[in-house]
CSV table of C-alpha atoms in Angstrom, one decimal:
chain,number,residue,atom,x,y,z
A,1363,UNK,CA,53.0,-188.3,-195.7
A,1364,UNK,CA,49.3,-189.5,-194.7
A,1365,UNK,CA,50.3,-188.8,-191.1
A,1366,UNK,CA,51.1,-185.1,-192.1
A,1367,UNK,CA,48.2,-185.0,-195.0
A,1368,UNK,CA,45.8,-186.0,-191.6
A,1369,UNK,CA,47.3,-183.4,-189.3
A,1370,UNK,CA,46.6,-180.6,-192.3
A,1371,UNK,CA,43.3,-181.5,-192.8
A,1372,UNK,CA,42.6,-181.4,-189.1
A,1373,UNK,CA,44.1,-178.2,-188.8
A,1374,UNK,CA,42.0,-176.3,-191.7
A,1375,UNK,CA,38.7,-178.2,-189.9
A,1376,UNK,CA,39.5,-176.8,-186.3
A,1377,UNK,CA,40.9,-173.4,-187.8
A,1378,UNK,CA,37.3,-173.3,-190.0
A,1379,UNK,CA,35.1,-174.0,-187.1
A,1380,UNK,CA,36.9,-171.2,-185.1
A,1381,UNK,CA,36.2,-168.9,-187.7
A,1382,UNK,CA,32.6,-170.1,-188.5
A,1383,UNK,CA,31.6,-169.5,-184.1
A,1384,UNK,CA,33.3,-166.5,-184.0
A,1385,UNK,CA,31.4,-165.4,-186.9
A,1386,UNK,CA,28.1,-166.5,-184.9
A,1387,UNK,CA,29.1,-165.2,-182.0
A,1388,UNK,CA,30.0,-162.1,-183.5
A,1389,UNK,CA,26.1,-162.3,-185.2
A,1390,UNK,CA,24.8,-163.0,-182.1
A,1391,UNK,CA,26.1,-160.0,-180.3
A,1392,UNK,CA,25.3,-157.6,-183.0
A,1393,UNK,CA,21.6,-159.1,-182.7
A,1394,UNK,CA,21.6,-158.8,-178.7
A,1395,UNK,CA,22.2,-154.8,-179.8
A,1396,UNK,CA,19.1,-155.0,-181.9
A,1397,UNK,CA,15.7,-154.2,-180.0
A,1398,UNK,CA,12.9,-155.9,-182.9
A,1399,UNK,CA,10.0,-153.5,-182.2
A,1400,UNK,CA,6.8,-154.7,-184.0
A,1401,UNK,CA,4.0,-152.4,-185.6
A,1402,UNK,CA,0.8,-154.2,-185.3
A,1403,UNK,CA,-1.5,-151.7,-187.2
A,1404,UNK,CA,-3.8,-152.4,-190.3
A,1405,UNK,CA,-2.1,-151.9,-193.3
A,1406,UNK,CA,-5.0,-153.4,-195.8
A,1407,UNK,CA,-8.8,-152.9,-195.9
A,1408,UNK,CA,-10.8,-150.0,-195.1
A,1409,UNK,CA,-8.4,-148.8,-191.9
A,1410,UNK,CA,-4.7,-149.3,-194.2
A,1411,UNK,CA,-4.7,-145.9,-194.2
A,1412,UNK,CA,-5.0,-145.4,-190.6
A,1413,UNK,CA,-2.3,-147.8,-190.3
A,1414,UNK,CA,0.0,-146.4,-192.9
A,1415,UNK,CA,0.2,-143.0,-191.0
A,1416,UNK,CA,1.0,-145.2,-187.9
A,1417,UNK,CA,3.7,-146.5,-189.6
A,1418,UNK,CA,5.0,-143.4,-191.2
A,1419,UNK,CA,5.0,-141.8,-188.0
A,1420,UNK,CA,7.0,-144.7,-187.0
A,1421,UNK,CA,9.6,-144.4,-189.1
A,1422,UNK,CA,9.8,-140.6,-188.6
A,1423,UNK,CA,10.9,-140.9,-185.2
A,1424,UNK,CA,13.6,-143.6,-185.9
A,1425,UNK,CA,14.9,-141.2,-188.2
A,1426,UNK,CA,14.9,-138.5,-186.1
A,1427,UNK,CA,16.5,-139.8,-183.4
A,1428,UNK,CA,19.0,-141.7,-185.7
A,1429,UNK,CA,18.6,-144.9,-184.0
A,1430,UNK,CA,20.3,-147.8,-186.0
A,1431,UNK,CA,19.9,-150.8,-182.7
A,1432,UNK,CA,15.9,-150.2,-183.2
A,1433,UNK,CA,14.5,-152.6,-186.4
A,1434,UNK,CA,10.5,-152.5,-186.8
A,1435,UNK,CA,8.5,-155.1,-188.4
A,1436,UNK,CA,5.5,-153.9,-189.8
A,1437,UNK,CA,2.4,-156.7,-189.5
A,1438,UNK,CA,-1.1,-156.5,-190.7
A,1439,UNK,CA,-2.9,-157.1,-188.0
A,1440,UNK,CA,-6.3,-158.5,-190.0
A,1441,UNK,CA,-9.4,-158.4,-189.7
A,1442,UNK,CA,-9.9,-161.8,-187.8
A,1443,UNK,CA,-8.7,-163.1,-184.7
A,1444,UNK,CA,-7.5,-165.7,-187.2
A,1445,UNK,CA,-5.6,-163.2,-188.6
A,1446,UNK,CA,-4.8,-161.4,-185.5
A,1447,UNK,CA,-3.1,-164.7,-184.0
A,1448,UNK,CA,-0.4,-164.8,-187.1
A,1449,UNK,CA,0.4,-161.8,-187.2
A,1450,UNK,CA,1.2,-162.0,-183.6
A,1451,UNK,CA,2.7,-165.7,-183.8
A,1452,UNK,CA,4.9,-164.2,-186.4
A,1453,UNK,CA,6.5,-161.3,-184.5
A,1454,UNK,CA,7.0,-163.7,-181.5
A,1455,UNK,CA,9.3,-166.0,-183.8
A,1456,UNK,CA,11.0,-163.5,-185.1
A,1457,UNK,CA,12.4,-162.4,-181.5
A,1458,UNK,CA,10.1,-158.9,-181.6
A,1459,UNK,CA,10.2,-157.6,-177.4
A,1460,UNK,CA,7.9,-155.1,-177.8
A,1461,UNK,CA,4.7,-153.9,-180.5
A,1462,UNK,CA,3.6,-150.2,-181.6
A,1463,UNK,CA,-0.3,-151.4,-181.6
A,1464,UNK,CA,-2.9,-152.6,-181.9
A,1465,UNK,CA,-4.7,-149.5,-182.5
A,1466,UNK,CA,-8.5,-150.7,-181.7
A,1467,UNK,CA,-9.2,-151.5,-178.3
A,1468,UNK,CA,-11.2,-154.0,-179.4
A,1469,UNK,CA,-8.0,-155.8,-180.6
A,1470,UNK,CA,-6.7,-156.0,-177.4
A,1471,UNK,CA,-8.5,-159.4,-175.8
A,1472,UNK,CA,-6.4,-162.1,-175.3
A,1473,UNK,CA,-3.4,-160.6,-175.5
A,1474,UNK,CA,-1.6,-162.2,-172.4
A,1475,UNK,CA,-1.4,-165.3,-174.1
A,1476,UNK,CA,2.1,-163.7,-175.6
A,1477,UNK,CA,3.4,-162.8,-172.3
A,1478,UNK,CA,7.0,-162.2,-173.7
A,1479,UNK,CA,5.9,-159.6,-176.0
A,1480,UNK,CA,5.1,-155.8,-174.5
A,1481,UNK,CA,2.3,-153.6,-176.6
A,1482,UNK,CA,2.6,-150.6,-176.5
A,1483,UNK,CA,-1.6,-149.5,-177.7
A,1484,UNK,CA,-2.5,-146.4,-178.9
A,1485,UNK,CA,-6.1,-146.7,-177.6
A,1486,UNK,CA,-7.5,-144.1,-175.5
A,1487,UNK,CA,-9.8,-146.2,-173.2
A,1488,UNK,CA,-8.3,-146.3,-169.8
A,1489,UNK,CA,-9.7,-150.2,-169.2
A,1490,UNK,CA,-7.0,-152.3,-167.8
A,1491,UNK,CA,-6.6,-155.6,-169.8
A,1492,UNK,CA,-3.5,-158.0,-169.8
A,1493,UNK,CA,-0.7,-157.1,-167.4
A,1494,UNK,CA,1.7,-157.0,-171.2
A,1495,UNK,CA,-0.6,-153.9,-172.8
A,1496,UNK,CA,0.2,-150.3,-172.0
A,1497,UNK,CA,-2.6,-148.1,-172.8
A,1498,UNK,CA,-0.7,-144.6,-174.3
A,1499,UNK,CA,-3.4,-143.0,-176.0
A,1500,UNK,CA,-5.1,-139.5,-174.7
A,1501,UNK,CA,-7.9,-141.0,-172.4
A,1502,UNK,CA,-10.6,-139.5,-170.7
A,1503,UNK,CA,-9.2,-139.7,-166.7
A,1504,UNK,CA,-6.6,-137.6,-168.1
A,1505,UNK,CA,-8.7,-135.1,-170.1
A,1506,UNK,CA,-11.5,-135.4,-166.9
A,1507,UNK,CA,-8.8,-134.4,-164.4
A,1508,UNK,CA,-7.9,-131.1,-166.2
A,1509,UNK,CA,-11.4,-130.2,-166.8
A,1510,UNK,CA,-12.5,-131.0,-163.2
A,1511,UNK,CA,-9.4,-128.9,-161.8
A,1512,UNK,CA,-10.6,-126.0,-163.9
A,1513,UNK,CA,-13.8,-126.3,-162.4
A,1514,UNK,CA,-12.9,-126.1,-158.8
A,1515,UNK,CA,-9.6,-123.8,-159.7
A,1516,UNK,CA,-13.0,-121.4,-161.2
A,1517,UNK,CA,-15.7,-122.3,-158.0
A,1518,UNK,CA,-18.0,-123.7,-160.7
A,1519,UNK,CA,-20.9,-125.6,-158.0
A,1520,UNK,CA,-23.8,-126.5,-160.5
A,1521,UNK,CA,-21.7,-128.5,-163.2
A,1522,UNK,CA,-24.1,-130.8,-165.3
A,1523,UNK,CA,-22.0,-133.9,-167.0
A,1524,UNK,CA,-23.5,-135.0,-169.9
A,1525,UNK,CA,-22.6,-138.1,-171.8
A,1526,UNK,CA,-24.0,-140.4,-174.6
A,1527,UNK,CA,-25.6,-143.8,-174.2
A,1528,UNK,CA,-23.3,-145.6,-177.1
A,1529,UNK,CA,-20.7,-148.9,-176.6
A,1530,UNK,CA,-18.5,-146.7,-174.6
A,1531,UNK,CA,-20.5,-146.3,-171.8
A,1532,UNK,CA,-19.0,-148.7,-169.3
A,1533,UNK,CA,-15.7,-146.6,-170.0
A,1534,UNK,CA,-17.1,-143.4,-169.4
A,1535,UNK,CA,-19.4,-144.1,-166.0
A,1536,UNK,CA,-16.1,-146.1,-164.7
A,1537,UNK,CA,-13.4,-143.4,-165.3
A,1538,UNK,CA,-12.1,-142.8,-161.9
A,1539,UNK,CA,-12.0,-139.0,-162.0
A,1540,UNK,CA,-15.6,-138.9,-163.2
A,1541,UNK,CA,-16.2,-141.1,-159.9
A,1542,UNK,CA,-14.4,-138.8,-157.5
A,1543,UNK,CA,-15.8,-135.6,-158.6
A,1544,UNK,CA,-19.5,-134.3,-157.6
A,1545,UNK,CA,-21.5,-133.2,-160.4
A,1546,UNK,CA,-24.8,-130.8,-159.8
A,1547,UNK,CA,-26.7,-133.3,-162.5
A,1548,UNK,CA,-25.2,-136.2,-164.4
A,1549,UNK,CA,-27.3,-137.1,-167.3
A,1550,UNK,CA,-26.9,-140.4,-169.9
A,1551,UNK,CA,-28.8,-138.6,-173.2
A,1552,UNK,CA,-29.6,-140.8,-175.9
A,1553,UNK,CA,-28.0,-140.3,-179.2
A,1554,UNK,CA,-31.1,-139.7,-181.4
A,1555,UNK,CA,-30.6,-135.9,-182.6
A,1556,UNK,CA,-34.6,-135.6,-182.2
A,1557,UNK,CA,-34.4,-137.1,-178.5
A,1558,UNK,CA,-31.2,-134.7,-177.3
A,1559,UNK,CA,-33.2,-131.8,-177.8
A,1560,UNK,CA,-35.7,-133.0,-175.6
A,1561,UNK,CA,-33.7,-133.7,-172.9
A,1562,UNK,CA,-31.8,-130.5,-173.4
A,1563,UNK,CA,-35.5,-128.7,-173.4
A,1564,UNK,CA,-35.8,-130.3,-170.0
A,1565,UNK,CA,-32.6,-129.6,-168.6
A,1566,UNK,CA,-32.7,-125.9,-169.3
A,1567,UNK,CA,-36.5,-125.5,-167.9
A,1568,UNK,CA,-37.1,-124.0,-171.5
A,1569,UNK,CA,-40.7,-124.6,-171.9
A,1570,UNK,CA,-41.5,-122.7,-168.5
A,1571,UNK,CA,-39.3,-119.9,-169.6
A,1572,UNK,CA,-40.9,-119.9,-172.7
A,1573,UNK,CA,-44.5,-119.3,-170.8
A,1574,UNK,CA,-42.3,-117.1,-168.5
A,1575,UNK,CA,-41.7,-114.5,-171.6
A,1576,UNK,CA,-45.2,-114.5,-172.5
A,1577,UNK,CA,-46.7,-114.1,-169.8
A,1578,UNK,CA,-44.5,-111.2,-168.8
A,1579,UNK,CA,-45.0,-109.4,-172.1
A,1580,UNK,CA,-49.1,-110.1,-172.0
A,1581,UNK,CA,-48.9,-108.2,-168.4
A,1582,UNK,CA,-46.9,-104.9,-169.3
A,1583,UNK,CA,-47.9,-105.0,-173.0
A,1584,UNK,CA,-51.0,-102.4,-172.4
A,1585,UNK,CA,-48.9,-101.0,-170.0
A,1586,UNK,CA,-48.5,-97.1,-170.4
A,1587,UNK,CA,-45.6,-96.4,-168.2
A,1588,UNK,CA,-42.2,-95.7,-169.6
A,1589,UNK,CA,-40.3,-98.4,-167.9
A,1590,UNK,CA,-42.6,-101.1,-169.0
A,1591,UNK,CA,-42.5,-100.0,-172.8
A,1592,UNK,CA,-38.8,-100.2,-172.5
A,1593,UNK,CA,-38.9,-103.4,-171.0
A,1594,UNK,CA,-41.2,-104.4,-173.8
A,1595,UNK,CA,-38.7,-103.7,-176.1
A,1596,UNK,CA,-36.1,-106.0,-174.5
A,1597,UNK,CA,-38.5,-109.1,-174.2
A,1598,UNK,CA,-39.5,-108.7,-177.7
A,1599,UNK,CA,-35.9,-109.3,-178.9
A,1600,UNK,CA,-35.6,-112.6,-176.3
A,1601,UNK,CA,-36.6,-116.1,-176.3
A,1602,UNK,CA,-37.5,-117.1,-172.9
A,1603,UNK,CA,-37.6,-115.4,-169.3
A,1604,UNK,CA,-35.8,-116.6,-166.6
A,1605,UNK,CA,-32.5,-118.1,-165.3
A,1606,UNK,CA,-31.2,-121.6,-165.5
A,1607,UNK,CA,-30.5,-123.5,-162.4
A,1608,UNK,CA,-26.8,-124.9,-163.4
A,1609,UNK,CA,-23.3,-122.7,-164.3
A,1610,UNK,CA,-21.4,-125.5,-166.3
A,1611,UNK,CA,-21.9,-127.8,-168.5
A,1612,UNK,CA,-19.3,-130.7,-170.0
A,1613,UNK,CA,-20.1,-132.7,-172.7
A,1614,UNK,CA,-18.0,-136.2,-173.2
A,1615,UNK,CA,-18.8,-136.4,-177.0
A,1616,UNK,CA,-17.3,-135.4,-180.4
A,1617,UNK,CA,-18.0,-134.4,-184.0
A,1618,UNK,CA,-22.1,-133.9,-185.0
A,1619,UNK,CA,-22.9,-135.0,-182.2
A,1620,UNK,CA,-21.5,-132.5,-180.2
A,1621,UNK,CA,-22.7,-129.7,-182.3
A,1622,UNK,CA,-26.2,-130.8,-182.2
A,1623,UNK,CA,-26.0,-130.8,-178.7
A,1624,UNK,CA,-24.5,-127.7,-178.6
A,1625,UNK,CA,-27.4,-126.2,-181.0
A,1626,UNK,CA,-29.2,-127.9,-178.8
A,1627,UNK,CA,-28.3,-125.6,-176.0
A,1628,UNK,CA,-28.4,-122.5,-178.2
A,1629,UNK,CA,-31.6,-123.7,-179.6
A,1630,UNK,CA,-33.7,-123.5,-175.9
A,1631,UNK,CA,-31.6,-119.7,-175.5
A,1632,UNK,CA,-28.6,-121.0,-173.5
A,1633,UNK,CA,-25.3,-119.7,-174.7
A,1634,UNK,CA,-22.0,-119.1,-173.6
A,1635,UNK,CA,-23.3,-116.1,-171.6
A,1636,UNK,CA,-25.3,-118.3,-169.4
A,1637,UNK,CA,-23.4,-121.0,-169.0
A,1638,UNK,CA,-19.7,-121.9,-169.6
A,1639,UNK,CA,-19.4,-125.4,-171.8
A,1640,UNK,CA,-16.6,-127.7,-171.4
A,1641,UNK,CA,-16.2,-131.1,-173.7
A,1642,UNK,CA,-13.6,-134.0,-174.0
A,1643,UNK,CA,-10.3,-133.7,-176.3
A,1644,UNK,CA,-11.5,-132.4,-179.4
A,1645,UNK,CA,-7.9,-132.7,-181.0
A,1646,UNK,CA,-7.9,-129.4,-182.4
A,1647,UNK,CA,-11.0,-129.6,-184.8
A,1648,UNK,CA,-11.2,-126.5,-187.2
A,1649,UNK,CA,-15.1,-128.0,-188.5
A,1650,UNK,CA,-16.0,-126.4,-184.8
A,1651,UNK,CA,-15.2,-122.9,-186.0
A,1652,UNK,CA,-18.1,-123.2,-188.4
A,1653,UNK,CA,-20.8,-123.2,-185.7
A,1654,UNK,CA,-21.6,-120.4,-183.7
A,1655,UNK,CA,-22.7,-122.6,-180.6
A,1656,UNK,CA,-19.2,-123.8,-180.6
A,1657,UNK,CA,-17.4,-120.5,-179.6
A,1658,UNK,CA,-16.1,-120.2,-176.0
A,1659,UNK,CA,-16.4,-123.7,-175.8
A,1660,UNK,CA,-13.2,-125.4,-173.5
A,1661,UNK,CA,-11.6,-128.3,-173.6
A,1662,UNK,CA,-8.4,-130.4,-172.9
A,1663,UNK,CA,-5.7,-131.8,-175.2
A,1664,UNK,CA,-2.0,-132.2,-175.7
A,1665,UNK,CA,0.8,-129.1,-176.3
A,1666,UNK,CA,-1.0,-127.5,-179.6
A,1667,UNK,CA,2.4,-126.1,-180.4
A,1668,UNK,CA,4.5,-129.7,-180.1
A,1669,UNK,CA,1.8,-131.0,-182.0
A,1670,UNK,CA,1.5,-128.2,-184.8
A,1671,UNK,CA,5.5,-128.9,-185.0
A,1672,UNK,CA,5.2,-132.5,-185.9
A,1673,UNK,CA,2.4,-132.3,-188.2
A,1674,UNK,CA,4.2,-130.0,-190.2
A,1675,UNK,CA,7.4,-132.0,-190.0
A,1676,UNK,CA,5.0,-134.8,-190.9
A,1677,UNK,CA,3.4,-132.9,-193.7
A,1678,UNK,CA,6.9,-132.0,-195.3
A,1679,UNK,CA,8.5,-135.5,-195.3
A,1680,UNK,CA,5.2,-137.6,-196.6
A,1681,UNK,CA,3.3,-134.7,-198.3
A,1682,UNK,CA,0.3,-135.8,-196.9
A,1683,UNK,CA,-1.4,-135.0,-193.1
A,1684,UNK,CA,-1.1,-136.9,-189.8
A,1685,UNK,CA,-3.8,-138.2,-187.6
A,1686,UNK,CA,-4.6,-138.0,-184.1
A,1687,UNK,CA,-2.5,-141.3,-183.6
A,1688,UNK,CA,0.5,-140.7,-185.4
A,1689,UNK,CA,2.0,-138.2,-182.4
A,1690,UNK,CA,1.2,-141.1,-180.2
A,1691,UNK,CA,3.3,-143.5,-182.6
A,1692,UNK,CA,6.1,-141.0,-182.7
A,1693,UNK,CA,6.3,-140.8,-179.1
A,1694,UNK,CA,6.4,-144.8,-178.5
A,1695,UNK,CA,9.4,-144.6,-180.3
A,1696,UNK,CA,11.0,-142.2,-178.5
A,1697,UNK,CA,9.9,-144.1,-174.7
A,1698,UNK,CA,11.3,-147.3,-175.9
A,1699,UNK,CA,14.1,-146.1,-177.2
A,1700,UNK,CA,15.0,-144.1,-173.7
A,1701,UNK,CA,14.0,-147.4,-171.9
A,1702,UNK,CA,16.1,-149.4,-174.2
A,1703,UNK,CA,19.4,-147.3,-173.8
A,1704,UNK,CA,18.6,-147.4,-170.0
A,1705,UNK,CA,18.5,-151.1,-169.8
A,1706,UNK,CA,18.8,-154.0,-172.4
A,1707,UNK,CA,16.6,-156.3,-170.3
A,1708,UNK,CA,13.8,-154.2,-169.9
A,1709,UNK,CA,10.4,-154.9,-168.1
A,1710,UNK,CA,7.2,-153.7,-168.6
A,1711,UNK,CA,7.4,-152.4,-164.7
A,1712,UNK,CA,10.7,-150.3,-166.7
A,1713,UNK,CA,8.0,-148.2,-168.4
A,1714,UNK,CA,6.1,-147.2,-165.1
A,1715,UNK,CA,6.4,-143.7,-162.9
A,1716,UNK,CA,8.9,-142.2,-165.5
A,1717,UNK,CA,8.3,-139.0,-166.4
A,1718,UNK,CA,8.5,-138.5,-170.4
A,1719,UNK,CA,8.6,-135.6,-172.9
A,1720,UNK,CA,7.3,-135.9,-176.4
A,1721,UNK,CA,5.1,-134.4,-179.1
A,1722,UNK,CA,1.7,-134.5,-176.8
A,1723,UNK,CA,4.1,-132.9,-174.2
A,1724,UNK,CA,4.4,-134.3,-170.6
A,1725,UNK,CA,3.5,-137.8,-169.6
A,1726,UNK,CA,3.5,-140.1,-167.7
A,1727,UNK,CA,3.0,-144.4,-167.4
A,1728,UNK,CA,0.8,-145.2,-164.0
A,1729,UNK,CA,0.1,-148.8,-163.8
A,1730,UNK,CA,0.4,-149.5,-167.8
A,1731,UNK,CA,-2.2,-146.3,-168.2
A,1732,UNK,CA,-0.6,-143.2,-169.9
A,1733,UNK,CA,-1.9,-139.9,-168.1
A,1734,UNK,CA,-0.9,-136.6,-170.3
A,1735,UNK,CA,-0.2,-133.5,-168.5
A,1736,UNK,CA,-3.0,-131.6,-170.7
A,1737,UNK,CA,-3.6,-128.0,-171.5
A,1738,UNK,CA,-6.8,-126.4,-171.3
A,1739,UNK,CA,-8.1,-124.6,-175.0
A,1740,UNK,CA,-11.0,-122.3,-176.0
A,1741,UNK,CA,-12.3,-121.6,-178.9
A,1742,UNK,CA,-12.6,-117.7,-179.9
A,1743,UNK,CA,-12.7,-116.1,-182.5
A,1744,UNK,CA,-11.7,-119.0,-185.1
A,1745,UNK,CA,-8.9,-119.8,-183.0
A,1746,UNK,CA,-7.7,-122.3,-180.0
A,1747,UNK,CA,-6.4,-120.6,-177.3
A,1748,UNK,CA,-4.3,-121.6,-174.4
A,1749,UNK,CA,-5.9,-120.5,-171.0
A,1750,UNK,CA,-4.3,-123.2,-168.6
């Protein structure tokens, strides 16, 4: 009886521990399914809403392309390194391959030290950091590469390349197609409003074309002949005499900055009929259409359309507008998720020299750097249109 009592008991135990590793193998499986994709974005302070449009956008995408293998684990990432470190020691224990973020390049030192993990940032600076960080955002070798093709495409020869002394200096005067392409003038202007003008003043030669107009209207002014009078009629409704020694200008800059130097330009009697203006992404700013030194101005950026599409789509599901980085976070999903189907085991080397479709449009990963295929926009008439 004890014998067959034993043999009972024995049977349950072995017929339990069957169950309970075929239970974790079966968990273990279902988990080797799941990518962990972390969000590493600020979701408290001044930035959480930044971070919460990140994360919105975020969750739009997994819903739109239905994809129940990819689980995201939103993290604050602080406001300390302190902070920074747990946040990232966290997603590392919980098993998380890759991160959406961070968001500030200045939050991406030091990063190598969690060589497992792959970010994904949505910074726009083109600097190379750890060999673990792709760089997706819109940065400037792409938007320098269309402008500088439009340029030669056009046979512009007397470009001027104007660009701020502020912290992002050392990206600008590094950016590769900024290096390979010859400028008639590149100038570093100082970011005092007063001070711009100056150098603008200088630039465009206005105070001899200023003494130019005088001086012309002081000589026919007396003048009794009828092509002289009519002459004088024309001067009197100019500022300045003479023609400027440059066809182009580009401006790296953005917001009231740009439009003072664009004043600037309007303000020593150089428009758009003198000169053609170019500046960097301006991401499809409607505040432009407001100043009159703004019109014909060009500039790169992503597939207006694609863009328009997902902010509405944005709008209509959140009741509430998306930023500049939220296509970017939207498109993240969409790579990993196409790298993930492709291969389990990814590598960042996985993510490299594939050509990708999203909201910005075309892209492409070269060497961790994402370079957009951009358009080319002007502004007329209240409007951006598409001219390349």
């Amino acid at each position: 009886m004890k014998k067959t009592f034993t043999i009972i008991i024995l049977t349950y135990f072995l017929f339990t521990l069957n169950i309970n590793r075929a239970v974790t193998q079966e968990v273990k499986s279902q988990e080797e399914n799941i990518l962990k994709i972390g969000v590493l974005v600020p979701l408290k302070g001044t930035q959480k809403k930044i971070g919460k449009i990140v994360l919105n956008s975020v969750k739009l995408a997994l819903q739109d392309i239905d994809a129940k293998n990819l689980k995201i684990y939103p993290v604050n990432i602080g406001n300390t390194l302190e902070k920074k470190n747990a946040a990232l020691t966290y997603l590392k224990n919980t098993g998380v391959k890759i991160v959406i973020g961070p968001i500030l390049y200045d939050n991406l030192e030091n990063l190598e030290k969690y060589e497992e993990i792959i970010f994904l940032s949505l910074t726009n600076n083109s600097k190379k950091y750890s060999k673990n960080v792709i760089n997706f955002g819109v940065n400037l070798d792409s938007q320098m590469s269309k402008i500088n093709s439009y340029l030669k495409k056009n046979e512009y020869k007397k470009t001027i390349l104007l660009y701020p002394d502020n912290r992002f200096l050392d990206f600008i005067e590094n950016s590769n197609e900024i290096k390979k392409h010859t400028y008639f003038k590149t100038i570093n202007y100082e970011t005092d409003p007063k001070k711009i003008t100056s150098q603008i003043e200088k630039i465009t030669n206005y105070k001899q074309r200023k003494i130019n107009l005088k001086s012309r209207i002081k000589k026919i002014k007396n003048s009794e002949k009828r092509e002289d009078q009519n002459e004088l009629k024309q001067l009197l409704l100019k500022d300045t005499l003479g023609k400027i020694n440059f066809d182009s200008v580009v401006i790296i800059d953005f917001g009231d900055r740009l439009k003072s130097i664009l004043n600037s330009f309007l303000f020593v009697d150089v428009t758009n009929e003198n000169a053609t203006f170019l500046s960097a992404n301006q991401w499809f700013d409607e505040n432009l259409f407001t100043e009159r030194s703004s019109e014909k101005l060009l500039f790169p950026s992503i597939d207006m359309e694609k863009f328009d599409t997902f902010r509405k789509k944005y709008f209509n599901v959140y009741n509430s507008p998306a930023n500049n980085l939220s296509v970017l976070a939207y498109d993240a999903i969409g790579i990993i998720n196409y790298i993930w189907s492709k291969n389990k085991n990814f590598k960042i080397k996985d993510f490299n020299n594939i050509e990708f479709s999203g909201m910005q449009g075309n892209f492409i990963i070269d060497k961790n750097i994402n370079y957009q295929n951009l358009k080319l926009y002007q502004i007329e008439n209240k409007k951006f249109n598409k001219i390349d």
